[in-house]
Amino acid sequence: AQTVTQSQPEMSVQEAETVTLSCTYDTSESDYYLFWYKQPPSRQMILVIRQEAYKQQNATENRFSVNFQKAAKSFSLKISDSQLGDAAMYFCAYRRGGGGADGLTFGKGTHLIIQP
Amino acid sequence: DGGITQSPKYLFRKEGQNVTLSCEQNLNHDAMYWYRQDPGQGLRLIYYSQIVNDFQKGDIAEGYSVSREKKESFPLTVTSAQKNPTAFYLCASSTSRTGERDNEQFFGPGTRLTVL
């Protein structure tokens, strides 16, 4: 079974600074996807960024980027120029690749606090 | 506007009663999912369905049942056999094709179920 581990229950960063959220995973599959979701106080889940395991290039979406280390099974999220609106729970998630539509396996989340 | 609706937002039930949570999507997605969220636990997969009239158990299916009679609808019944039903329930949907940006899961706003 796949597992996803987020070792930081809570992180705090000053506005405009950079913060990195950690995620490790365990799988025997070679084809899979990794995701970071944001859950603000409204509790709506929002996809932040995704990474396909077969792609060596790290994904980037504006201020959000990942450091994907496949051999180490590590998938960290870097948020640059942190903004107050970035404050939320962040979840790392895994999905098996290939066809079909399996469910996601989530980590327990990291609560990100942005200090003004 | 396309999206996923879950109703109601808050639901209260007495212990021992079955309750059905609604999930409807107009995204023309084949696959639908139910997740449960508890404090400090992240999201856990209850059931998922890749196509009408077919569904599979997720990691925590005991005490729950689902049906998939229509592509747009995937209701979840929390039965009296579920020992700790109080939680936040999230429904999601996705396509089920293999592709670079396919299979992204879109989430509904969630239903908070409280069993008294």
XYZ file of N, CA and C in Angstrom:
696
model
N 0.843 -1.190 0.000
C 0.000 0.000 0.000
C 0.883 1.247 0.000
N 0.374 2.266 -0.648
C 1.127 3.503 -0.707
C 0.909 4.307 0.565
N 1.932 5.013 0.970
C 1.807 5.921 2.111
C 2.421 7.262 1.758
N 1.869 8.300 2.346
C 2.372 9.661 2.158
C 2.589 10.264 3.536
N 3.761 10.827 3.761
C 4.112 11.353 5.075
C 4.486 12.826 4.981
N 3.822 13.627 5.783
C 4.171 15.038 5.926
C 4.625 15.212 7.366
N 5.871 15.507 7.564
C 6.472 15.488 8.899
C 6.336 16.806 9.646
N 5.809 17.819 8.994
C 5.682 19.149 9.615
C 4.208 19.460 9.860
N 3.707 19.271 11.062
C 2.287 19.570 11.313
C 1.968 21.050 11.115
N 2.970 21.922 11.393
C 2.725 23.353 11.289
C 4.020 24.071 10.893
N 3.872 25.068 10.016
C 5.004 25.895 9.618
C 4.562 27.355 9.677
N 5.517 28.221 10.025
C 5.225 29.644 10.094
C 6.284 30.414 9.309
N 5.851 31.425 8.552
C 6.787 32.186 7.738
C 6.332 33.642 7.690
N 7.282 34.530 7.576
C 6.964 35.938 7.424
C 6.498 36.202 5.990
N 5.556 37.109 5.876
C 5.081 37.527 4.563
C 6.270 37.942 3.696
N 6.214 37.543 2.407
C 7.237 37.842 1.399
C 8.451 36.910 1.459
N 8.538 36.077 2.468
C 9.646 35.136 2.532
C 9.292 33.828 1.827
N 10.261 32.946 1.769
C 10.100 31.653 1.103
C 9.984 30.553 2.148
N 9.118 29.599 1.885
C 8.927 28.482 2.802
C 8.869 27.187 1.992
N 9.385 26.115 2.587
C 9.369 24.806 1.935
C 8.643 23.801 2.817
N 7.662 23.128 2.237
C 6.891 22.092 2.930
C 7.378 20.727 2.449
N 7.577 19.823 3.384
C 8.161 18.521 3.058
C 7.102 17.446 2.869
N 7.420 16.495 2.017
C 6.546 15.331 1.784
C 7.412 14.174 1.323
N 7.214 13.033 1.928
C 7.840 11.805 1.438
C 6.749 10.785 1.197
N 7.029 9.829 0.337
C 6.018 8.837 -0.005
C 6.684 7.486 -0.189
N 5.886 6.473 -0.150
C 6.399 5.127 -0.335
C 5.507 4.399 -1.330
N 6.098 3.860 -2.372
C 5.354 3.114 -3.366
C 6.286 2.155 -4.084
N 5.722 1.094 -4.611
C 6.483 0.158 -5.436
C 6.199 0.386 -6.922
N 5.319 1.338 -7.205
C 4.972 1.650 -8.592
C 6.044 2.539 -9.220
N 6.154 2.474 -10.541
C 7.077 3.363 -11.251
C 6.332 4.490 -11.954
N 5.045 4.298 -12.160
C 4.219 5.289 -12.847
C 3.203 5.836 -11.850
N 3.333 7.118 -11.539
C 2.413 7.700 -10.571
C 2.417 9.214 -10.703
N 1.483 9.843 -10.015
C 1.373 11.295 -9.970
C 1.456 11.751 -8.518
N 1.996 12.934 -8.351
C 2.051 13.558 -7.026
C 1.408 14.930 -7.110
N 0.755 15.319 -6.025
C 0.005 16.568 -6.012
C 0.225 17.302 -4.690
N 0.092 18.611 -4.765
C -0.070 19.433 -3.574
C -1.423 20.130 -3.681
N -2.235 19.945 -2.617
C -3.530 20.611 -2.522
C -3.481 21.605 -1.377
N -4.211 22.698 -1.566
C -4.367 23.728 -0.543
C -5.795 23.679 -0.042
N -5.961 23.752 1.289
C -7.290 23.809 1.875
C -7.370 25.016 2.793
N -7.939 26.127 2.332
C -8.091 27.316 3.172
C -9.185 27.104 4.200
N -9.436 28.068 5.060
C -10.485 27.910 6.086
C -11.864 27.572 5.519
N -12.140 27.905 4.287
C -13.421 27.535 3.671
C -13.549 26.027 3.480
N -12.424 25.318 3.568
C -12.317 23.856 3.440
C -12.462 23.364 2.002
N -12.492 24.286 1.039
C -12.508 23.885 -0.372
C -11.109 23.415 -0.754
N -11.005 22.241 -1.338
C -9.716 21.711 -1.755
C -9.343 22.310 -3.102
N -8.138 22.864 -3.192
C -7.670 23.533 -4.400
C -6.349 22.910 -4.827
N -6.272 22.471 -6.066
C -5.022 21.905 -6.570
C -4.008 23.024 -6.779
N -2.829 22.853 -6.187
C -1.770 23.860 -6.306
C -0.821 23.500 -7.438
N -0.391 22.235 -7.458
C 0.619 21.829 -8.421
C 0.637 20.319 -8.522
N 1.031 19.801 -9.660
C 1.093 18.354 -9.858
C 2.402 17.992 -10.550
N 2.818 16.746 -10.339
C 4.074 16.257 -10.919
C 3.859 14.832 -11.420
N 4.210 14.586 -12.657
C 4.169 13.228 -13.181
C 5.517 12.568 -12.894
N 5.501 11.348 -12.414
C 6.740 10.694 -11.979
C 7.731 10.493 -13.114
N 7.225 10.356 -14.342
C 8.131 10.090 -15.456
C 8.834 11.356 -15.946
N 8.402 12.500 -15.449
C 9.023 13.758 -15.845
C 10.121 14.128 -14.854
N 11.324 14.333 -15.354
C 12.422 14.706 -14.476
C 12.371 16.176 -14.085
N 11.792 16.985 -14.949
C 11.747 18.420 -14.683
C 10.750 18.706 -13.569
N 11.163 19.524 -12.630
C 10.285 19.898 -11.532
C 9.176 20.828 -12.010
N 7.962 20.574 -11.543
C 6.825 21.410 -11.927
C 6.888 22.775 -11.249
N 6.375 23.773 -11.960
C 6.329 25.147 -11.445
C 5.008 25.778 -11.840
N 4.402 26.480 -10.898
C 3.179 27.239 -11.151
C 3.315 28.577 -10.428
N 3.760 29.573 -11.174
C 3.926 30.923 -10.615
C 4.850 30.881 -9.394
N 4.362 31.236 -8.215
C 5.212 31.270 -7.016
C 5.427 29.898 -6.380
N 4.797 28.877 -6.918
C 4.861 27.550 -6.336
C 5.737 26.645 -7.211
N 6.629 25.936 -6.592
C 7.476 24.994 -7.319
C 7.727 23.779 -6.431
N 8.095 22.687 -7.062
C 8.372 21.474 -6.306
C 9.810 21.049 -6.522
N 10.317 20.292 -5.561
C 11.601 19.611 -5.680
C 11.286 18.125 -5.618
N 11.247 17.493 -6.771
C 10.879 16.086 -6.895
C 12.150 15.262 -6.979
N 12.372 14.445 -5.969
C 13.526 13.548 -5.921
C 12.994 12.121 -5.944
N 12.923 11.533 -7.152
C 12.256 10.240 -7.299
C 12.972 9.133 -6.537
N 14.281 9.106 -6.595
C 15.030 8.039 -5.925
C 14.842 8.108 -4.411
N 14.775 9.310 -3.899
C 14.593 9.495 -2.459
C 13.123 9.472 -2.071
N 12.222 9.431 -3.048
C 10.774 9.466 -2.820
C 10.402 10.678 -1.971
N 10.868 11.813 -2.455
C 10.629 13.071 -1.771
C 9.984 14.052 -2.745
N 9.056 14.861 -2.216
C 8.278 15.773 -3.070
C 7.950 17.010 -2.251
N 8.869 17.954 -2.173
C 8.657 19.145 -1.352
C 8.079 20.285 -2.183
N 7.350 21.157 -1.506
C 6.704 22.316 -2.134
C 7.373 23.581 -1.633
N 7.825 24.420 -2.550
C 8.404 25.705 -2.198
C 7.452 26.814 -2.604
N 7.165 27.674 -1.635
C 6.323 28.829 -1.896
C 7.197 30.073 -1.775
N 7.350 30.785 -2.855
C 8.172 31.996 -2.862
C 7.304 33.226 -2.641
N 7.912 34.267 -2.073
C 7.184 35.524 -1.864
C 5.824 35.252 -1.203
N 5.854 34.624 -0.048
C 4.625 34.220 0.639
C 3.655 35.383 0.814
N 2.393 35.102 0.606
C 1.340 36.104 0.755
C 0.351 35.651 1.816
N -0.369 36.609 2.379
C -1.333 36.284 3.434
C -2.354 35.259 2.951
N -2.698 35.320 1.665
C -3.666 34.381 1.111
C -3.148 32.960 0.975
N -1.860 32.774 1.213
C -1.300 31.419 1.164
C -1.563 30.644 2.458
N -2.015 31.322 3.479
C -2.281 30.659 4.758
C -3.385 29.620 4.583
N -3.071 28.380 4.935
C -4.015 27.273 4.707
C -3.378 25.980 5.198
N -4.158 24.898 5.112
C -3.608 23.550 5.241
C -3.128 23.118 3.862
N -1.974 22.488 3.822
C -1.440 21.972 2.564
C -1.296 20.459 2.673
N -1.846 19.771 1.672
C -1.809 18.312 1.658
C -1.031 17.818 0.450
N -0.147 16.886 0.708
C 0.559 16.169 -0.340
C -0.260 14.923 -0.662
N -0.349 14.561 -1.945
C -1.170 13.410 -2.320
C -0.513 12.631 -3.441
N -0.854 11.350 -3.486
C -0.273 10.405 -4.441
C -1.398 9.697 -5.183
N -1.170 9.453 -6.464
C -2.100 8.604 -7.209
C -1.327 7.712 -8.154
N -1.717 6.472 -8.200
C -1.094 5.520 -9.122
C -1.345 5.961 -10.559
N -0.399 5.727 -11.424
C -0.526 6.135 -12.807
C -1.225 5.100 -13.659
N -1.064 5.227 -14.955
C -1.723 4.327 -15.878
C -3.137 4.788 -16.163
N -3.916 3.964 -16.802
C -5.295 4.320 -17.111
C -6.181 4.193 -15.897
N -7.409 4.530 -16.067
C -8.337 4.433 -14.956
C -8.315 5.645 -14.067
N -8.905 5.515 -12.900
C -9.064 6.673 -12.027
C -9.073 6.216 -10.581
N -7.931 5.850 -10.072
C -7.834 5.485 -8.670
C -7.990 6.707 -7.784
N -8.311 6.457 -6.537
C -8.387 7.547 -5.583
C -7.011 8.035 -5.181
N -7.000 9.156 -4.462
C -5.767 9.749 -3.982
C -5.447 9.248 -2.578
N -4.157 9.130 -2.300
C -3.681 8.863 -0.944
C -3.053 10.151 -0.434
N -3.560 10.652 0.693
C -3.135 11.946 1.220
C -2.226 11.794 2.436
N -1.348 12.780 2.619
C -0.655 12.937 3.879
C -1.578 13.626 4.881
N -1.086 13.795 6.106
C -1.916 14.368 7.158
C -1.966 15.886 7.134
N -1.142 16.487 6.312
C -1.240 17.918 6.123
C -0.256 18.731 6.933
N 0.031 19.932 6.437
C 0.854 20.928 7.124
C 0.064 22.224 7.191
N -0.076 22.743 8.393
C -0.769 24.011 8.584
C 0.238 25.148 8.389
N 0.036 25.942 7.346
C 0.948 27.042 7.036
C 0.380 28.362 7.561
N 1.181 29.009 8.390
C 0.811 30.313 8.962
C 1.677 31.372 8.311
N 1.054 32.456 7.862
C 1.789 33.571 7.266
C 1.703 34.754 8.230
N 2.838 35.198 8.690
C 2.867 36.323 9.637
C 3.090 37.631 8.890
N 2.245 38.620 9.139
C 2.384 39.905 8.419
C 3.597 40.705 8.904
N -22.381 27.346 -14.760
C -20.999 27.040 -14.374
C -20.879 25.569 -14.040
N -19.790 24.941 -14.527
C -19.565 23.553 -14.194
C -18.970 23.415 -12.818
N -19.342 22.326 -12.144
C -18.781 22.114 -10.827
C -19.417 20.949 -10.119
N -19.083 20.839 -8.840
C -19.581 19.771 -7.991
C -20.356 20.391 -6.843
N -21.526 19.890 -6.601
C -22.329 20.387 -5.492
C -22.544 19.268 -4.486
N -22.473 19.634 -3.222
C -22.754 18.726 -2.130
C -23.788 19.395 -1.238
N -24.769 18.615 -0.880
C -25.777 19.187 0.003
C -26.192 18.158 1.050
N -26.555 18.637 2.250
C -26.431 20.021 2.699
C -25.001 20.321 3.163
N -24.732 21.547 3.532
C -23.413 21.926 4.021
C -23.191 21.379 5.436
N -24.240 21.424 6.255
C -24.192 20.881 7.617
C -25.347 19.902 7.771
N -25.087 18.798 8.436
C -26.099 17.759 8.616
C -25.980 17.199 10.017
N -27.120 17.101 10.680
C -27.149 16.548 12.038
C -28.066 15.341 12.037
N -27.620 14.280 12.691
C -28.427 13.073 12.791
C -28.273 12.468 14.184
N -29.283 11.731 14.573
C -29.210 11.013 15.838
C -28.453 9.707 15.625
N -27.797 9.289 16.671
C -27.056 8.028 16.613
C -28.014 6.887 16.269
N -27.547 5.988 15.382
C -28.356 4.842 14.998
C -29.158 5.045 13.720
N -29.185 6.278 13.213
C -29.915 6.563 11.983
C -28.985 6.526 10.783
N -29.500 6.002 9.678
C -28.760 6.107 8.430
C -28.949 7.516 7.868
N -27.957 8.003 7.132
C -28.061 9.315 6.513
C -27.369 9.273 5.159
N -27.964 9.953 4.168
C -27.401 9.964 2.817
C -26.912 11.353 2.466
N -25.664 11.422 2.018
C -25.051 12.665 1.590
C -25.097 12.732 0.067
N -25.472 13.902 -0.424
C -25.637 14.082 -1.858
C -24.371 14.622 -2.503
N -24.093 14.166 -3.725
C -22.996 14.700 -4.537
C -23.439 14.668 -5.996
N -23.412 15.843 -6.622
C -23.796 15.968 -8.023
C -22.712 16.742 -8.765
N -22.405 16.280 -10.003
C -21.424 17.010 -10.814
C -21.953 17.194 -12.236
N -21.634 18.339 -12.811
C -22.023 18.608 -14.205
C -20.786 18.845 -15.069
N -19.711 18.164 -14.717
C -18.449 18.282 -15.440
C -18.289 17.195 -16.489
N -19.289 16.331 -16.606
C -19.253 15.197 -17.531
C -18.102 14.244 -17.211
N -17.770 14.146 -15.933
C -16.699 13.249 -15.508
C -17.218 11.832 -15.314
N -16.390 10.866 -15.707
C -16.775 9.467 -15.513
C -16.565 9.019 -14.070
N -15.488 9.478 -13.454
C -15.105 8.968 -12.143
C -15.549 9.909 -11.029
N -15.986 9.305 -9.926
C -16.373 10.078 -8.740
C -15.840 9.386 -7.493
N -15.646 10.190 -6.428
C -14.967 9.708 -5.232
C -15.623 10.297 -3.979
N -15.507 9.548 -2.882
C -15.872 10.065 -1.574
C -14.680 9.936 -0.635
N -14.394 11.047 0.077
C -13.333 11.075 1.063
C -13.911 11.533 2.404
N -13.248 11.085 3.446
C -13.582 11.527 4.801
C -12.391 12.275 5.359
N -12.653 13.397 6.042
C -11.591 14.167 6.670
C -11.862 14.321 8.155
N -10.909 13.890 8.968
C -10.947 14.069 10.419
C -9.784 14.974 10.813
N -9.905 15.664 11.929
C -8.812 16.544 12.372
C -7.507 15.776 12.511
N -6.457 16.297 11.899
C -5.139 15.682 12.004
C -4.966 14.408 11.201
N -5.952 14.063 10.374
C -5.889 12.794 9.635
C -5.781 12.952 8.140
N -5.865 14.160 7.628
C -5.886 14.289 6.181
C -7.180 13.710 5.617
N -7.176 13.395 4.337
C -8.353 12.824 3.683
C -8.128 11.335 3.457
N -9.170 10.576 3.676
C -9.088 9.131 3.442
C -10.208 8.699 2.504
N -9.875 7.804 1.589
C -10.794 7.384 0.536
C -11.796 6.373 1.070
N -13.087 6.644 0.844
C -14.151 5.750 1.300
C -14.574 4.812 0.167
N -15.039 5.380 -0.915
C -15.466 4.641 -2.097
C -15.124 5.460 -3.331
N -14.995 4.784 -4.470
C -14.880 5.490 -5.721
C -15.559 4.691 -6.826
N -15.907 5.407 -7.892
C -16.616 4.815 -9.010
C -15.998 5.335 -10.302
N -15.594 4.437 -11.148
C -14.968 4.839 -12.411
C -15.976 4.947 -13.539
N -17.176 4.356 -13.329
C -18.171 4.349 -14.393
C -19.527 4.059 -13.766
N -20.580 4.422 -14.461
C -21.930 4.180 -13.949
C -22.135 2.691 -13.661
N -22.833 2.426 -12.575
C -23.192 1.079 -12.129
C -21.991 0.249 -11.692
N -20.902 0.902 -11.364
C -19.721 0.200 -10.860
C -19.035 1.067 -9.816
N -18.584 0.453 -8.720
C -17.855 1.203 -7.707
C -16.962 0.239 -6.926
N -15.936 0.805 -6.301
C -14.953 0.020 -5.555
C -14.773 0.607 -4.158
N -14.477 -0.272 -3.215
C -14.185 0.171 -1.858
C -12.828 0.867 -1.813
N -12.776 1.893 -0.975
C -11.507 2.544 -0.701
C -10.907 1.994 0.574
N -10.162 2.825 1.270
C -9.433 2.367 2.450
C -10.299 2.210 3.696
N -11.413 2.938 3.746
C -12.230 2.933 4.968
C -13.712 2.764 4.629
N -14.062 1.738 3.862
C -15.431 1.570 3.365
C -16.408 1.016 4.406
N -15.920 0.440 5.478
C -16.816 -0.197 6.440
C -17.790 0.801 7.046
N -19.078 0.455 7.008
C -20.095 1.324 7.580
C -20.657 2.324 6.588
N -20.219 2.262 5.356
C -20.692 3.156 4.301
C -21.224 2.347 3.122
N -22.117 2.948 2.343
C -22.556 2.355 1.087
C -22.759 3.460 0.060
N -22.660 3.090 -1.220
C -22.823 4.061 -2.303
C -23.640 3.438 -3.418
N -24.070 4.279 -4.349
C -24.700 3.824 -5.579
C -24.253 4.757 -6.691
N -24.293 4.264 -7.926
C -23.915 5.100 -9.072
C -24.855 4.751 -10.218
N -26.080 5.234 -10.104
C -27.108 4.956 -11.111
C -27.067 5.946 -12.257
N -26.523 7.124 -11.997
C -26.395 8.152 -13.018
C -24.965 8.672 -13.040
N -24.514 9.122 -14.190
C -23.157 9.629 -14.311
C -22.950 10.845 -13.419
N -23.993 11.651 -13.246
C -23.858 12.916 -12.541
C -23.915 12.779 -11.022
N -24.349 11.641 -10.522
C -24.676 11.539 -9.105
C -23.980 10.359 -8.438
N -23.499 10.585 -7.213
C -22.791 9.533 -6.474
C -23.103 9.703 -4.979
N -24.302 9.332 -4.542
C -24.673 9.535 -3.136
C -23.976 8.548 -2.206
N -23.664 9.037 -1.022
C -23.005 8.236 0.015
C -23.953 8.067 1.197
N -24.199 6.830 1.613
C -25.009 6.562 2.797
C -24.104 6.162 3.951
N -24.243 6.897 5.042
C -23.527 6.577 6.270
C -24.485 5.746 7.115
N -24.170 4.494 7.321
C -25.092 3.606 8.014
C -24.834 3.611 9.522
N -25.748 3.006 10.239
C -25.608 2.916 11.698
C -24.431 2.026 12.098
N -23.891 1.278 11.149
C -22.743 0.421 11.434
C -21.434 1.206 11.495
N -21.445 2.445 11.022
C -20.235 3.278 11.069
C -20.072 3.776 12.497
N -18.973 3.399 13.145
C -18.820 3.645 14.577
C -18.548 5.099 14.912
N -17.861 5.804 14.073
C -17.533 7.212 14.334
C -17.882 8.056 13.109
N -19.154 8.299 12.859
C -19.555 8.957 11.619
C -19.339 10.465 11.585
N -19.165 11.088 12.731
C -18.977 12.529 12.738
C -17.673 12.891 12.063
N -17.764 13.652 10.961
C -16.586 14.007 10.172
C -17.004 14.977 9.074
N -16.004 15.426 8.329
C -16.224 16.268 7.149
C -16.070 15.367 5.926
N -17.089 15.372 5.051
C -17.099 14.468 3.902
C -16.958 15.270 2.607
N -16.013 14.846 1.793
C -15.722 15.529 0.544
C -15.960 14.594 -0.634
N -16.631 15.108 -1.642
C -16.866 14.383 -2.884
C -15.958 14.981 -3.956
N -15.501 14.177 -4.877
C -14.646 14.653 -5.962
C -15.007 13.917 -7.247
N -14.583 14.482 -8.362
C -14.777 13.808 -9.639
C -13.584 14.061 -10.544
N -13.432 13.207 -11.544
C -12.339 13.372 -12.509
C -12.686 12.625 -13.783
N -11.950 12.937 -14.851
C -12.026 12.086 -16.018
C -11.291 10.798 -15.674
N -11.339 9.838 -16.551
C -10.622 8.589 -16.289
C -9.730 8.211 -17.460
N -9.347 9.247 -18.236
C -8.473 8.987 -19.372
C -7.025 9.182 -18.956
N -6.133 8.491 -19.608
C -4.708 8.679 -19.384
C -4.254 9.893 -20.189
N -3.577 10.799 -19.562
C -3.141 12.006 -20.271
C -2.440 12.947 -19.330
N -1.813 13.951 -19.886
C -0.965 14.820 -19.072
C -1.756 15.583 -18.037
N -2.859 16.165 -18.419
C -3.583 16.975 -17.447
C -4.935 16.367 -17.106
N -5.177 15.171 -17.631
C -6.417 14.502 -17.277
C -6.303 13.926 -15.875
N -7.386 13.447 -15.381
C -7.444 12.769 -14.097
C -7.285 13.693 -12.894
N -7.183 14.997 -13.121
C -7.183 15.899 -11.968
C -8.511 15.753 -11.254
N -8.466 15.640 -9.946
C -9.700 15.521 -9.165
C -10.172 16.910 -8.743
N -11.439 17.174 -9.018
C -12.078 18.416 -8.614
C -12.980 18.111 -7.420
N -12.887 18.932 -6.400
C -13.588 18.661 -5.158
C -14.823 19.545 -4.988
N -15.838 18.974 -4.331
C -16.979 19.754 -3.918
C -16.683 20.508 -2.632
N -17.637 21.297 -2.142
C -17.415 22.115 -0.943
C -17.494 21.341 0.362
N -17.979 20.099 0.318
C -18.005 19.270 1.514
C -19.296 19.358 2.310
N -19.536 18.322 3.112
C -20.650 18.267 4.054
C -20.101 17.913 5.424
N -20.455 18.712 6.415
C -20.063 18.429 7.788
C -21.194 17.637 8.443
N -20.932 16.377 8.770
C -21.921 15.516 9.410
C -21.613 15.415 10.904
N -22.614 15.687 11.700
C -22.501 15.544 13.153
C -23.569 14.580 13.639
N -23.133 13.543 14.292
C -24.060 12.560 14.854
C -24.155 12.784 16.361
N -25.375 13.021 16.804
C -25.587 13.394 18.203
C -25.906 12.175 19.060
